[in-house]
Short mmCIF file of C-alpha atoms in Angstrom, two decimals:
data_model
loop_
_atom_site.label_atom_id
_atom_site.label_comp_id
_atom_site.label_asym_id
_atom_site.label_seq_id
_atom_site.Cartn_x
_atom_site.Cartn_y
_atom_site.Cartn_z
CA MET A 1 -10.34 -1.81 9.19
CA SER A 2 -11.25 -3.68 12.29
CA GLN A 3 -11.96 -0.63 14.39
CA THR A 4 -15.63 0.17 14.34
CA LEU A 5 -15.82 3.96 14.36
CA PHE A 6 -14.63 5.76 11.30
CA SER A 7 -15.14 9.20 9.95
CA ILE A 8 -13.40 11.27 7.35
CA SER A 9 -14.11 14.59 5.77
CA ALA A 10 -12.69 16.75 3.04
CA ASP A 11 -9.36 18.43 3.73
CA ARG A 12 -9.63 21.01 6.52
CA GLY A 13 -6.07 22.20 6.81
CA TRP A 14 -2.99 21.23 8.79
CA GLY A 15 -4.64 20.39 12.10
CA GLN A 16 -6.73 17.67 10.51
CA ARG A 17 -3.86 16.55 8.27
CA PHE A 18 -1.55 15.93 11.22
CA ALA A 19 -4.33 14.17 13.12
CA ILE A 20 -4.97 11.80 10.19
CA ALA A 21 -1.24 11.21 9.63
CA ALA A 22 -0.75 10.46 13.35
CA GLN A 23 -3.65 8.02 13.30
CA ASP A 24 -2.17 6.34 10.22
CA LEU A 25 1.18 5.93 12.00
CA ARG A 26 -0.47 4.56 15.14
CA GLU A 27 -2.57 2.03 13.25
CA GLY A 28 0.32 1.16 10.93
CA PHE A 29 2.74 0.40 13.76
CA GLY A 30 -0.03 -1.63 15.39
CA LEU A 31 0.08 -3.79 12.24
CA TRP A 32 3.86 -4.32 12.35
CA ARG A 33 3.38 -8.07 12.21
CA LEU A 34 1.54 -7.67 8.91
CA ALA A 35 4.27 -5.40 7.54
CA TRP A 36 6.91 -7.95 8.55
CA ALA A 37 4.96 -10.85 7.00
CA LEU A 38 4.51 -8.87 3.77
CA GLY A 39 8.22 -8.06 3.65
CA MET A 40 9.04 -11.73 4.28
CA SER A 41 6.69 -12.87 1.52
CA ASP A 42 8.32 -10.42 -0.91
CA ILE A 43 11.69 -12.09 -0.35
CA LYS A 44 10.26 -15.60 -0.36
CA LEU A 45 8.45 -14.95 -3.64
CA ARG A 46 11.53 -13.54 -5.28
CA TYR A 47 13.36 -16.81 -4.69
CA ARG A 48 10.48 -19.29 -4.71
CA GLY A 49 11.48 -22.41 -6.61
CA SER A 50 15.21 -21.69 -6.54
CA MET A 51 17.55 -24.08 -4.77
CA LEU A 52 19.54 -21.62 -2.70
CA GLY A 53 16.62 -19.28 -2.15
CA PRO A 54 17.53 -15.93 -0.63
CA PHE A 55 21.06 -17.21 -0.08
CA TRP A 56 21.65 -16.30 -3.69
CA LEU A 57 21.93 -12.82 -2.22
CA THR A 58 24.69 -13.99 0.08
CA LEU A 59 26.48 -15.87 -2.65
CA SER A 60 26.40 -13.12 -5.27
CA THR A 61 27.46 -10.48 -2.75
CA GLY A 62 30.27 -12.74 -1.58
CA VAL A 63 31.59 -13.34 -5.08
CA MET A 64 31.38 -9.64 -5.95
CA ILE A 65 33.21 -8.54 -2.81
CA GLY A 66 35.86 -11.21 -3.20
CA ALA A 67 36.60 -10.17 -6.78
CA MET A 68 36.47 -6.44 -6.12
CA GLY A 69 38.56 -6.80 -2.99
CA VAL A 70 41.44 -8.36 -4.91
CA LEU A 71 41.17 -5.85 -7.76
CA TYR A 72 40.92 -2.68 -5.70
CA ALA A 73 43.51 -3.72 -3.12
CA GLY A 74 45.83 -3.97 -6.13
CA LEU A 75 44.69 -0.63 -7.60
CA PHE A 76 45.05 1.25 -4.32
CA HIS A 77 48.25 -0.59 -3.40
CA THR A 78 46.82 -1.54 -0.04
CA ASP A 79 47.06 -4.69 2.00
CA ILE A 80 44.14 -6.99 1.23
CA HIS A 81 43.95 -8.00 4.91
CA SER A 82 42.88 -4.53 5.90
CA TYR A 83 41.11 -3.56 2.67
CA LEU A 84 38.84 -6.56 2.19
CA PRO A 85 37.05 -6.25 5.58
CA TYR A 86 36.64 -2.52 4.94
CA LEU A 87 35.22 -3.11 1.47
CA ALA A 88 32.87 -5.86 2.65
CA ALA A 89 31.41 -3.77 5.47
CA SER A 90 31.23 -0.57 3.37
CA LEU A 91 29.69 -2.08 0.29
CA ILE A 92 27.09 -4.16 2.09
CA LEU A 93 26.04 -1.29 4.33
CA TRP A 94 25.94 1.11 1.38
CA ASN A 95 23.81 -1.33 -0.61
CA TYR A 96 21.37 -1.45 2.29
CA LEU A 97 21.17 2.34 2.45
CA SER A 98 20.81 2.81 -1.26
CA LEU A 99 18.24 0.03 -1.54
CA MET A 100 16.17 1.61 1.22
CA VAL A 101 16.18 4.88 -0.71
CA SER A 102 15.35 3.43 -4.13
CA ASP A 103 12.84 0.92 -2.79
CA GLY A 104 11.29 3.62 -0.61
CA CYS A 105 10.56 5.60 -3.78
CA THR A 106 8.22 2.89 -5.01
CA CYS A 107 6.85 1.72 -1.66
CA PHE A 108 3.37 3.10 -2.42
CA THR A 109 3.23 2.71 -6.19
CA VAL A 110 4.02 -1.02 -6.09
CA SER A 111 1.17 -1.51 -3.63
CA GLU A 112 -1.34 0.22 -5.88
CA ALA A 113 -3.72 -2.76 -5.89
CA LEU A 114 -3.74 -2.94 -2.09
CA ILE A 115 -4.16 0.81 -1.69
CA LYS A 116 -7.11 0.92 -4.06
CA GLY A 117 -8.60 -2.28 -2.70
CA MET A 118 -8.89 -1.63 1.00
CA ARG A 119 -8.33 0.99 3.63
CA MET A 120 -4.99 0.15 5.13
CA PRO A 121 -2.62 2.53 6.92
CA PHE A 122 -0.05 3.82 4.43
CA THR A 123 2.52 3.32 7.18
CA VAL A 124 2.28 -0.44 6.55
CA HIS A 125 3.65 -0.03 3.01
CA ALA A 126 6.60 2.02 4.21
CA LEU A 127 7.32 -0.46 7.01
CA ARG A 128 7.09 -3.31 4.52
CA SER A 129 9.78 -1.71 2.38
CA VAL A 130 12.06 -1.27 5.40
CA ALA A 131 11.41 -4.87 6.50
CA ARG A 132 12.13 -6.25 3.03
CA ASN A 133 15.48 -4.48 2.77
CA THR A 134 16.48 -5.35 6.31
CA ILE A 135 15.91 -9.03 5.51
CA ILE A 136 18.21 -8.63 2.50
CA LEU A 137 20.83 -7.01 4.75
CA ALA A 138 20.56 -9.92 7.18
CA HIS A 139 21.52 -12.30 4.37
CA ASN A 140 24.42 -10.15 3.27
CA VAL A 141 25.80 -9.74 6.79
CA VAL A 142 26.91 -13.37 6.53
CA VAL A 143 29.50 -12.21 3.98
CA ILE A 144 30.89 -9.63 6.43
CA ALA A 145 31.14 -12.33 9.10
CA VAL A 146 32.97 -14.71 6.76
CA VAL A 147 35.40 -12.01 5.58
CA PHE A 148 36.12 -10.99 9.19
CA LEU A 149 36.78 -14.61 10.12
CA VAL A 150 39.02 -15.34 7.16
CA MET A 151 40.97 -12.09 7.54
CA HIS A 152 41.26 -12.48 11.33
CA VAL A 153 39.59 -9.18 12.13
CA GLY A 154 39.22 -8.81 15.86
CA VAL A 155 35.72 -7.79 16.93
CA THR A 156 35.31 -6.12 20.31
CA TRP A 157 32.31 -5.06 22.40
CA TYR A 158 32.73 -1.66 20.82
CA ALA A 159 31.20 -3.12 17.63
CA LEU A 160 27.83 -3.30 19.41
CA TRP A 161 27.50 0.44 18.82
CA SER A 162 26.73 -0.56 15.23
CA PHE A 163 23.33 -1.72 16.42
CA ALA A 164 22.56 1.72 17.79
CA GLY A 165 23.52 3.13 14.41
CA LEU A 166 21.37 0.53 12.72
CA GLY A 167 18.45 1.66 14.86
CA LEU A 168 18.98 5.16 13.54
CA TRP A 169 19.03 3.79 9.99
CA LEU A 170 15.71 2.03 10.49
CA VAL A 171 14.15 5.34 11.52
CA ASP A 172 15.78 7.07 8.53
CA GLY A 173 14.67 4.33 6.15
CA PHE A 174 11.09 4.61 7.32
CA ALA A 175 11.12 8.40 7.04
CA VAL A 176 12.64 8.26 3.56
CA ALA A 177 10.04 5.72 2.42
CA LEU A 178 7.15 7.90 3.64
CA LEU A 179 8.63 11.03 2.12
CA LEU A 180 9.97 9.74 -1.20
CA GLY A 181 7.19 7.19 -1.60
CA ALA A 182 4.58 9.94 -1.58
CA PHE A 183 6.66 12.31 -3.66
CA CYS A 184 7.37 9.65 -6.28
CA ALA A 185 3.70 8.66 -6.44
CA ARG A 186 2.84 12.21 -7.46
CA PHE A 187 5.86 12.95 -9.67
CA ARG A 188 6.79 9.85 -11.60
CA ASP A 189 10.15 11.26 -12.72
CA VAL A 190 11.51 11.41 -9.20
CA PRO A 191 12.58 7.74 -8.90
CA GLN A 192 14.89 8.25 -11.89
CA ILE A 193 16.34 11.41 -10.36
CA VAL A 194 16.84 9.67 -7.03
CA ALA A 195 18.55 6.72 -8.73
CA SER A 196 21.08 8.97 -10.41
CA VAL A 197 21.68 10.95 -7.22
CA MET A 198 22.38 7.70 -5.36
CA GLN A 199 24.75 6.58 -8.10
CA ILE A 200 26.72 9.82 -7.88
CA ALA A 201 26.66 9.64 -4.08
CA PHE A 202 28.15 6.16 -4.24
CA PHE A 203 31.26 7.47 -5.98
CA LEU A 204 31.52 10.65 -3.87
CA THR A 205 31.17 8.84 -0.55
CA PRO A 206 34.07 6.88 0.92
CA VAL A 207 32.67 3.43 0.22
CA MET A 208 35.29 1.87 -2.02
CA TRP A 209 38.01 4.22 -0.82
CA THR A 210 38.82 5.56 2.63
CA ALA A 211 38.35 9.16 3.69
CA SER A 212 41.96 9.28 4.95
CA ILE A 213 43.31 9.17 1.36
CA LEU A 214 42.07 12.74 0.90
CA ASN A 215 43.82 14.23 3.95
CA LYS A 216 46.21 16.30 1.85
CA ASN A 217 43.67 17.44 -0.71
CA ARG A 218 41.49 20.23 0.68
CA PRO A 219 38.82 20.64 -2.05
CA ALA A 220 38.35 16.88 -2.29
CA SER A 221 38.07 16.40 1.46
CA ALA A 222 35.41 19.13 1.50
CA LEU A 223 33.35 16.76 -0.64
CA VAL A 224 33.43 14.27 2.20
CA HIS A 225 33.04 16.93 4.87
CA TYR A 226 29.74 18.15 3.44
CA ASN A 227 28.48 14.75 2.34
CA PRO A 228 25.51 13.69 4.52
CA PHE A 229 25.86 10.07 3.40
CA PHE A 230 29.34 9.93 4.94
CA TYR A 231 28.06 10.67 8.45
CA ILE A 232 25.11 8.32 8.12
CA LEU A 233 27.36 5.53 6.87
CA GLU A 234 29.97 6.12 9.59
CA VAL A 235 27.63 5.58 12.55
CA VAL A 236 27.31 1.91 11.64
CA ARG A 237 30.54 1.25 9.78
CA ALA A 238 33.07 2.77 12.16
CA PRO A 239 32.08 0.72 15.24
CA LEU A 240 31.82 -2.42 13.11
CA LEU A 241 35.40 -1.99 11.88
CA GLY A 242 36.65 -0.94 15.29
CA ALA A 243 37.50 2.50 13.95
CA PRO A 244 37.08 5.60 16.11
CA LEU A 245 33.78 7.40 15.76
CA PRO A 246 34.08 11.09 16.69
CA LEU A 247 31.12 12.47 18.62
CA ARG A 248 30.79 15.17 15.97
CA HIS A 249 30.01 12.54 13.33
CA VAL A 250 27.32 11.05 15.53
CA ALA A 251 25.83 14.47 16.18
CA VAL A 252 25.71 15.26 12.47
CA ALA A 253 24.09 11.89 11.69
CA VAL A 254 21.46 12.44 14.38
CA ALA A 255 20.79 15.96 13.11
CA ILE A 256 20.36 14.69 9.54
CA SER A 257 17.96 12.03 10.77
CA ALA A 258 15.96 14.53 12.77
CA ALA A 259 15.67 16.78 9.70
CA LEU A 260 14.54 13.76 7.66
CA CYS A 261 11.88 12.92 10.22
CA VAL A 262 10.53 16.46 10.25
CA ALA A 263 10.44 16.54 6.44
CA ALA A 264 8.75 13.14 6.36
CA ALA A 265 6.13 14.20 8.92
CA LEU A 266 5.31 17.35 6.95
CA GLY A 267 5.35 15.58 3.60
CA PHE A 268 3.26 12.66 4.75
CA ALA A 269 0.66 14.82 6.50
CA ARG A 270 0.35 16.92 3.37
CA THR A 271 0.06 14.04 0.90
CA ARG A 272 -1.70 11.29 2.80
CA GLY A 273 -5.22 12.23 1.77
CA ARG A 274 -4.22 12.49 -1.88
CA LEU A 275 -2.07 9.36 -2.18
CA ALA A 276 -4.91 7.08 -3.29
CA TYR A 277 -5.79 9.56 -6.04
CA TRP A 278 -2.25 9.46 -7.40
CA MET A 279 -2.14 5.69 -7.87
CA MET B 1 -25.52 0.62 16.39
CA THR B 2 -24.29 0.06 12.85
CA HIS B 3 -24.81 3.08 10.66
CA LEU B 4 -23.27 4.85 7.72
CA THR B 5 -23.81 8.47 6.81
CA ALA B 6 -22.54 10.19 3.72
CA PHE B 7 -22.97 13.93 3.77
CA ASN B 8 -22.60 15.94 0.60
CA ILE B 9 -19.73 13.79 -0.68
CA SER B 10 -17.88 14.82 -3.82
CA VAL B 11 -14.86 13.12 -5.29
CA ASN B 12 -12.76 14.75 -7.98
CA PHE B 13 -9.95 12.97 -9.75
CA PRO B 14 -7.02 15.16 -10.68
CA LEU B 15 -5.85 14.87 -14.28
CA TYR B 16 -2.12 15.20 -13.82
CA HIS B 17 -0.79 12.97 -16.52
CA SER B 18 -2.61 14.44 -19.47
CA ASP B 19 -2.09 17.48 -21.59
CA ASN B 20 -3.48 20.24 -19.42
CA ARG B 21 -3.75 22.84 -22.12
CA SER B 22 -5.91 20.93 -24.56
CA LEU B 23 -7.97 19.74 -21.62
CA LYS B 24 -8.60 23.26 -20.46
CA LYS B 25 -9.85 24.08 -23.93
CA THR B 26 -12.29 21.20 -23.71
CA VAL B 27 -13.43 22.39 -20.33
CA PHE B 28 -14.08 25.91 -21.50
CA ARG B 29 -15.77 24.81 -24.70
CA SER B 30 -18.34 22.63 -23.05
CA THR B 31 -20.81 24.24 -20.72
CA ALA B 32 -23.41 21.48 -20.79
CA GLY B 33 -24.53 20.05 -17.46
CA ARG B 34 -23.57 16.47 -18.26
CA ASN B 35 -19.88 17.29 -18.64
CA ARG B 36 -17.76 15.36 -16.13
CA ILE B 37 -14.56 17.29 -16.64
CA GLY B 38 -14.43 20.38 -14.51
CA GLN B 39 -11.96 22.47 -12.55
CA ASP B 40 -11.07 22.60 -8.92
CA GLU B 41 -10.58 25.79 -6.95
CA LYS B 42 -7.04 26.10 -8.30
CA HIS B 43 -8.28 25.81 -11.90
CA ARG B 44 -6.72 22.42 -12.45
CA PRO B 45 -8.73 20.05 -14.64
CA VAL B 46 -10.44 17.26 -12.73
CA VAL B 47 -12.92 14.48 -13.42
CA GLN B 48 -15.92 14.91 -11.19
CA ALA B 49 -16.52 11.29 -10.27
CA LEU B 50 -19.03 11.90 -7.49
CA ARG B 51 -21.13 15.00 -6.97
CA GLU B 52 -22.66 15.93 -3.65
CA LEU B 53 -24.07 12.59 -2.60
CA SER B 54 -25.89 12.37 0.70
CA PHE B 55 -27.61 9.39 2.28
CA THR B 56 -27.93 7.63 5.60
CA LEU B 57 -28.03 3.89 6.08
CA GLY B 58 -29.00 2.11 9.27
CA SER B 59 -29.22 -1.46 10.55
CA GLY B 60 -30.72 -3.89 8.06
CA ASP B 61 -30.37 -1.60 5.08
CA ARG B 62 -29.31 -3.31 1.88
CA LEU B 63 -28.54 -0.65 -0.66
CA GLY B 64 -28.23 -1.45 -4.34
CA LEU B 65 -26.33 0.89 -6.64
CA VAL B 66 -27.42 1.02 -10.26
CA GLY B 67 -26.26 3.18 -13.13
CA ARG B 68 -24.44 3.01 -16.44
CA ASN B 69 -20.77 2.18 -16.77
CA GLY B 70 -18.79 5.07 -15.36
CA SER B 71 -21.68 6.51 -13.37
CA GLY B 72 -19.57 6.43 -10.21
CA LYS B 73 -20.66 3.19 -8.53
CA THR B 74 -17.19 1.81 -7.89
CA THR B 75 -15.81 5.20 -6.92
CA LEU B 76 -18.63 5.55 -4.41
CA LEU B 77 -17.77 2.13 -2.96
CA ARG B 78 -14.12 3.16 -2.71
CA ALA B 79 -14.99 6.47 -1.08
CA LEU B 80 -17.25 4.70 1.42
CA SER B 81 -14.42 2.25 2.16
CA GLY B 82 -12.35 5.22 3.25
CA ILE B 83 -9.86 4.73 0.42
CA TYR B 84 -10.44 8.13 -1.16
CA GLN B 85 -10.60 11.09 1.16
CA PRO B 86 -13.56 13.02 -0.28
CA THR B 87 -12.80 16.29 -2.02
CA GLN B 88 -15.85 17.75 -0.35
CA GLY B 89 -18.28 16.65 2.32
CA SER B 90 -17.86 14.06 5.03
CA LEU B 91 -18.42 10.44 5.83
CA SER B 92 -19.02 8.79 9.18
CA MET B 93 -19.82 5.25 10.14
CA GLU B 94 -19.92 2.77 12.94
CA GLY B 95 -19.32 -0.90 12.24
CA ARG B 96 -16.56 -3.15 11.00
CA LEU B 97 -16.33 -2.54 7.29
CA THR B 98 -15.15 -4.90 4.57
CA SER B 99 -15.12 -4.03 0.91
CA LEU B 100 -15.04 -6.50 -1.95
CA LEU B 101 -14.22 -4.26 -4.85
CA ASP B 102 -12.48 -6.61 -7.22
CA PRO B 103 -11.80 -10.33 -6.88
CA GLY B 104 -8.05 -10.17 -6.64
CA GLN B 105 -8.15 -7.24 -4.29
CA GLY B 106 -5.80 -7.34 -1.37
CA MET B 107 -4.51 -10.70 -2.55
CA ASN B 108 -1.04 -11.40 -3.77
CA MET B 109 -1.53 -13.54 -6.87
CA ASP B 110 1.84 -15.26 -6.43
CA LEU B 111 1.16 -16.38 -2.89
CA THR B 112 -0.97 -19.43 -2.14
CA GLY B 113 -4.55 -19.12 -0.95
CA ARG B 114 -3.48 -20.12 2.54
CA GLU B 115 -0.71 -17.51 2.70
CA ASN B 116 -3.19 -14.87 1.59
CA VAL B 117 -5.63 -15.92 4.29
CA ARG B 118 -2.84 -15.64 6.90
CA LEU B 119 -1.94 -12.15 5.72
CA ARG B 120 -5.60 -11.16 5.93
CA GLY B 121 -5.69 -12.50 9.47
CA LEU B 122 -2.67 -10.38 10.39
CA PHE B 123 -4.36 -7.40 8.76
CA HIS B 124 -7.25 -7.86 11.16
CA GLY B 125 -4.80 -8.04 14.03
CA MET B 126 -5.56 -11.70 14.79
CA ASN B 127 -3.38 -14.00 16.86
CA LYS B 128 -2.20 -17.49 15.82
CA THR B 129 -5.28 -19.40 17.01
CA GLN B 130 -7.65 -16.91 15.42
CA ILE B 131 -5.73 -17.14 12.15
CA ALA B 132 -5.96 -20.95 12.25
CA GLU B 133 -9.72 -20.65 12.75
CA LEU B 134 -9.94 -18.18 9.88
CA GLU B 135 -8.02 -20.58 7.65
CA ALA B 136 -10.36 -23.45 8.51
CA ASP B 137 -13.44 -21.31 7.94
CA VAL B 138 -12.28 -19.99 4.58
CA GLU B 139 -11.19 -23.44 3.44
CA GLU B 140 -14.57 -24.87 4.32
CA PHE B 141 -16.60 -22.07 2.74
CA ALA B 142 -14.61 -21.45 -0.43
CA GLU B 143 -14.59 -25.16 -1.37
CA ILE B 144 -11.38 -24.92 -3.32
CA ALA B 145 -9.96 -28.14 -1.80
CA GLN B 146 -6.23 -28.63 -2.40
CA PHE B 147 -6.06 -25.42 -4.42
CA ILE B 148 -5.72 -23.57 -1.12
CA ASP B 149 -2.03 -24.52 -1.17
CA LEU B 150 -1.43 -23.36 -4.75
CA PRO B 151 -0.63 -19.81 -5.85
CA VAL B 152 -3.81 -17.81 -6.49
CA ARG B 153 -2.50 -17.17 -10.00
CA ASN B 154 -3.44 -20.76 -10.88
CA TYR B 155 -7.06 -20.39 -9.78
CA SER B 156 -10.00 -20.11 -12.12
CA ALA B 157 -11.92 -16.82 -11.96
CA GLY B 158 -14.68 -18.51 -9.99
CA MET B 159 -12.25 -19.92 -7.44
CA THR B 160 -10.64 -16.52 -6.91
CA VAL B 161 -14.08 -15.02 -6.31
CA ARG B 162 -14.98 -17.75 -3.84
CA LEU B 163 -11.75 -17.28 -1.93
CA ALA B 164 -12.14 -13.50 -1.84
CA PHE B 165 -15.73 -13.72 -0.72
CA ALA B 166 -14.94 -16.30 1.94
CA MET B 167 -12.07 -14.18 3.27
CA ALA B 168 -14.13 -11.01 3.34
CA THR B 169 -17.12 -12.50 5.10
CA ALA B 170 -15.30 -14.86 7.47
CA VAL B 171 -14.34 -11.95 9.71
CA ARG B 172 -18.01 -10.99 10.07
CA PRO B 173 -18.19 -7.53 8.58
CA GLU B 174 -20.93 -5.30 9.90
CA ILE B 175 -20.83 -3.17 6.78
CA LEU B 176 -20.15 -5.03 3.56
CA LEU B 177 -19.47 -3.22 0.28
CA MET B 178 -19.54 -5.35 -2.86
CA ASP B 179 -19.03 -4.74 -6.54
CA GLU B 180 -20.90 -6.84 -9.07
CA TRP B 181 -18.19 -9.41 -9.78
CA ILE B 182 -19.64 -11.63 -7.09
CA LEU B 183 -21.90 -12.89 -9.90
CA ALA B 184 -18.95 -14.84 -11.24
CA GLY B 185 -19.68 -17.67 -8.80
CA ASP B 186 -21.66 -20.74 -9.89
CA ALA B 187 -25.27 -21.29 -8.80
CA ASN B 188 -24.32 -23.51 -5.89
CA PHE B 189 -21.89 -20.94 -4.54
CA MET B 190 -24.33 -18.08 -5.09
CA THR B 191 -26.89 -19.81 -2.88
CA LYS B 192 -24.29 -20.27 -0.19
CA ALA B 193 -23.07 -16.69 -0.51
CA LYS B 194 -26.61 -15.39 -0.33
CA ARG B 195 -27.30 -17.39 2.81
CA ARG B 196 -24.21 -15.92 4.43
CA ILE B 197 -25.14 -12.37 3.46
CA GLU B 198 -28.68 -12.88 4.69
CA ALA B 199 -27.43 -14.13 8.04
CA MET B 200 -25.24 -11.06 8.18
CA VAL B 201 -28.02 -8.66 7.35
CA ARG B 202 -30.36 -10.36 9.83
CA HIS B 203 -27.87 -9.33 12.49
CA ALA B 204 -28.81 -5.76 11.71
CA ASP B 205 -25.90 -5.07 9.42
CA ILE B 206 -25.49 -3.06 6.25
CA LEU B 207 -24.89 -4.21 2.70
CA ILE B 208 -24.05 -1.98 -0.25
CA LEU B 209 -24.01 -3.72 -3.61
CA ALA B 210 -23.24 -2.28 -7.02
CA SER B 211 -24.66 -4.35 -9.85
CA HIS B 212 -25.88 -4.26 -13.41
CA SER B 213 -28.15 -7.21 -12.81
CA ALA B 214 -31.66 -6.09 -11.89
CA GLN B 215 -32.40 -9.63 -10.77
CA THR B 216 -29.57 -9.52 -8.23
CA ILE B 217 -30.59 -6.09 -7.01
CA LEU B 218 -34.17 -7.26 -6.47
CA GLU B 219 -33.06 -10.37 -4.65
CA TRP B 220 -30.51 -8.76 -2.35
CA CYS B 221 -31.53 -5.18 -1.78
CA ASN B 222 -34.31 -3.28 -0.10
CA ARG B 223 -33.28 0.15 -1.30
CA VAL B 224 -31.78 1.37 -4.55
CA LEU B 225 -29.69 4.40 -5.41
CA TRP B 226 -29.57 5.28 -9.10
CA LEU B 227 -26.42 7.15 -10.08
CA ASP B 228 -25.69 8.99 -13.26
CA GLY B 229 -22.75 11.24 -13.99
CA GLY B 230 -21.67 10.84 -10.36
CA ALA B 231 -24.89 12.30 -8.99
CA VAL B 232 -28.03 10.71 -7.56
CA VAL B 233 -30.90 10.43 -10.04
CA ALA B 234 -33.27 8.62 -7.72
CA ASP B 235 -33.29 6.90 -4.36
CA GLY B 236 -36.05 4.58 -3.14
CA ARG B 237 -37.62 1.14 -3.15
CA PRO B 238 -36.04 -1.31 -5.62
CA LEU B 239 -39.08 -1.92 -7.82
CA ASP B 240 -39.93 1.77 -8.02
CA ILE B 241 -36.42 2.74 -9.06
CA LEU B 242 -35.93 -0.19 -11.42
CA ALA B 243 -39.22 0.66 -13.14
CA ARG B 244 -37.71 4.01 -14.07
CA TYR B 245 -34.13 2.83 -14.61
CA LEU B 246 -34.71 -0.21 -16.83
CA PRO B 247 -36.01 -0.04 -20.38
CA PRO B 248 -39.78 -0.88 -20.23
CA GLU B 249 -39.56 -4.29 -21.91
CA GLN B 250 -36.73 -5.42 -19.60
CA PHE B 251 -38.66 -4.30 -16.56
CA ALA B 252 -41.78 -6.13 -17.76
CA GLU B 253 -39.68 -9.27 -18.12
CA LEU B 254 -38.24 -8.81 -14.66
CA ALA B 255 -41.63 -8.19 -13.10
CA ALA B 256 -43.03 -11.27 -14.86
CA SER B 257 -40.20 -13.42 -13.57
CA ARG B 258 -40.88 -12.20 -10.06
CA LEU B 259 -44.57 -13.20 -10.43
CA GLU B 260 -45.46 -10.08 -8.55
CA PRO B 261 -47.19 -6.97 -9.71
CA PRO B 262 -44.79 -4.05 -9.92
CA ALA B 263 -45.33 -1.44 -7.29
CA ALA B 264 -47.44 1.42 -8.47
#
């Protein structure tokens, strides 16, 4: 709101829509410090007055992974020394992904008061959601570090590729928030649909189990082969665990992300002018 | 130069979450002019909140909006803030705009006053020193003492208003849009607020104020827009418009209290 020239007119088709959406993105990224501070305050507020604060996240994740690690290593008859690090990395990364999707759904509707109160780039709300969930991830990463230390998992320079994958995830998370946030603001049933899709995806994606179990079972391995979540998950998880990451997996993940970005750009340009009306 | 031009602005609210069929019946049944429920070009039912409003404001203009509840005052303020993209028409302006639409607006009730001020500073793209100055200014003006470090949820209504007003005006808006809740302040604060607004308007800025209080409108405004059913009924000098808008006995009272003959 601090820029001095402003004009807006009724919808004039795609040219104007893309121009307005691009301006929103530009102004929104210019306010990244605000988005970060808002995301921070969300986490602070959630744990204000509690002794451990956001480290409750770390603690509860740690306890869950410890318990599940013992149980599932037994169920799958695998060695806990190799299974526990896998489970810790998989589960924490999956939680991040799934939280970005479900939180992205409500990124505009939870900010209704702000949206109706002042003109602020919608991009800020999407960035805030990404920031909030990334802060949660940062607290949970401690658990991965502890598990790796205790289980003597060797970490090499190769693991740094995870950060490149994480960069891709940030882009994806932002695109998903813009796309689903707008869609869910208009159709209030969508968050429920998305939640059940994510639940199903959790069981169909190799998170608790490894893809290699399915090698002999063709129809089941097709489920993994055509599962977009698998490729997205792999670009961060494989380098972190020191597992090989085929170039094909990277290419598929990048292609999925590109498709997401195109969909988000189209969706956001189409809905931006109407979002405030849908609150 | 600060200016604000609204050209032929209409705002229609879509009615998605209601029973379309029975609504359509209502729409077709009523043909009277006052009906607010209409259809858009795709035959979906809509509420016509604003209908083809046009006006131009320049430096020093202080526009008062009057009209019954639901006449479109707040929607007009929101549309002018750039929150609603108009369904028809266009809007253009030059000048830093701040809107004070409701007291808690833009504030997180669970955060402290100070944290809210910091967020507002970031929203305006300020750096650390500027934010510190903003904090000091708001603290001084809002007079909420140690409450600044308590969550806004614990404030009285008056304190919330003072904080919101202080935040909105500390960044020197050139165009200020206000809804009537500003009246929730006590007399002492109102005097202070008025002084600040006057200083602002003296610097050739624009004020748009929606209010049900004729007294406030007379004190603060030099032009009045009377809205009804989302359309302009009249536009002109405050006393002229109020003479037509207010019931005669209320206007007589108002004129008497002003100790001035009403304009002919």
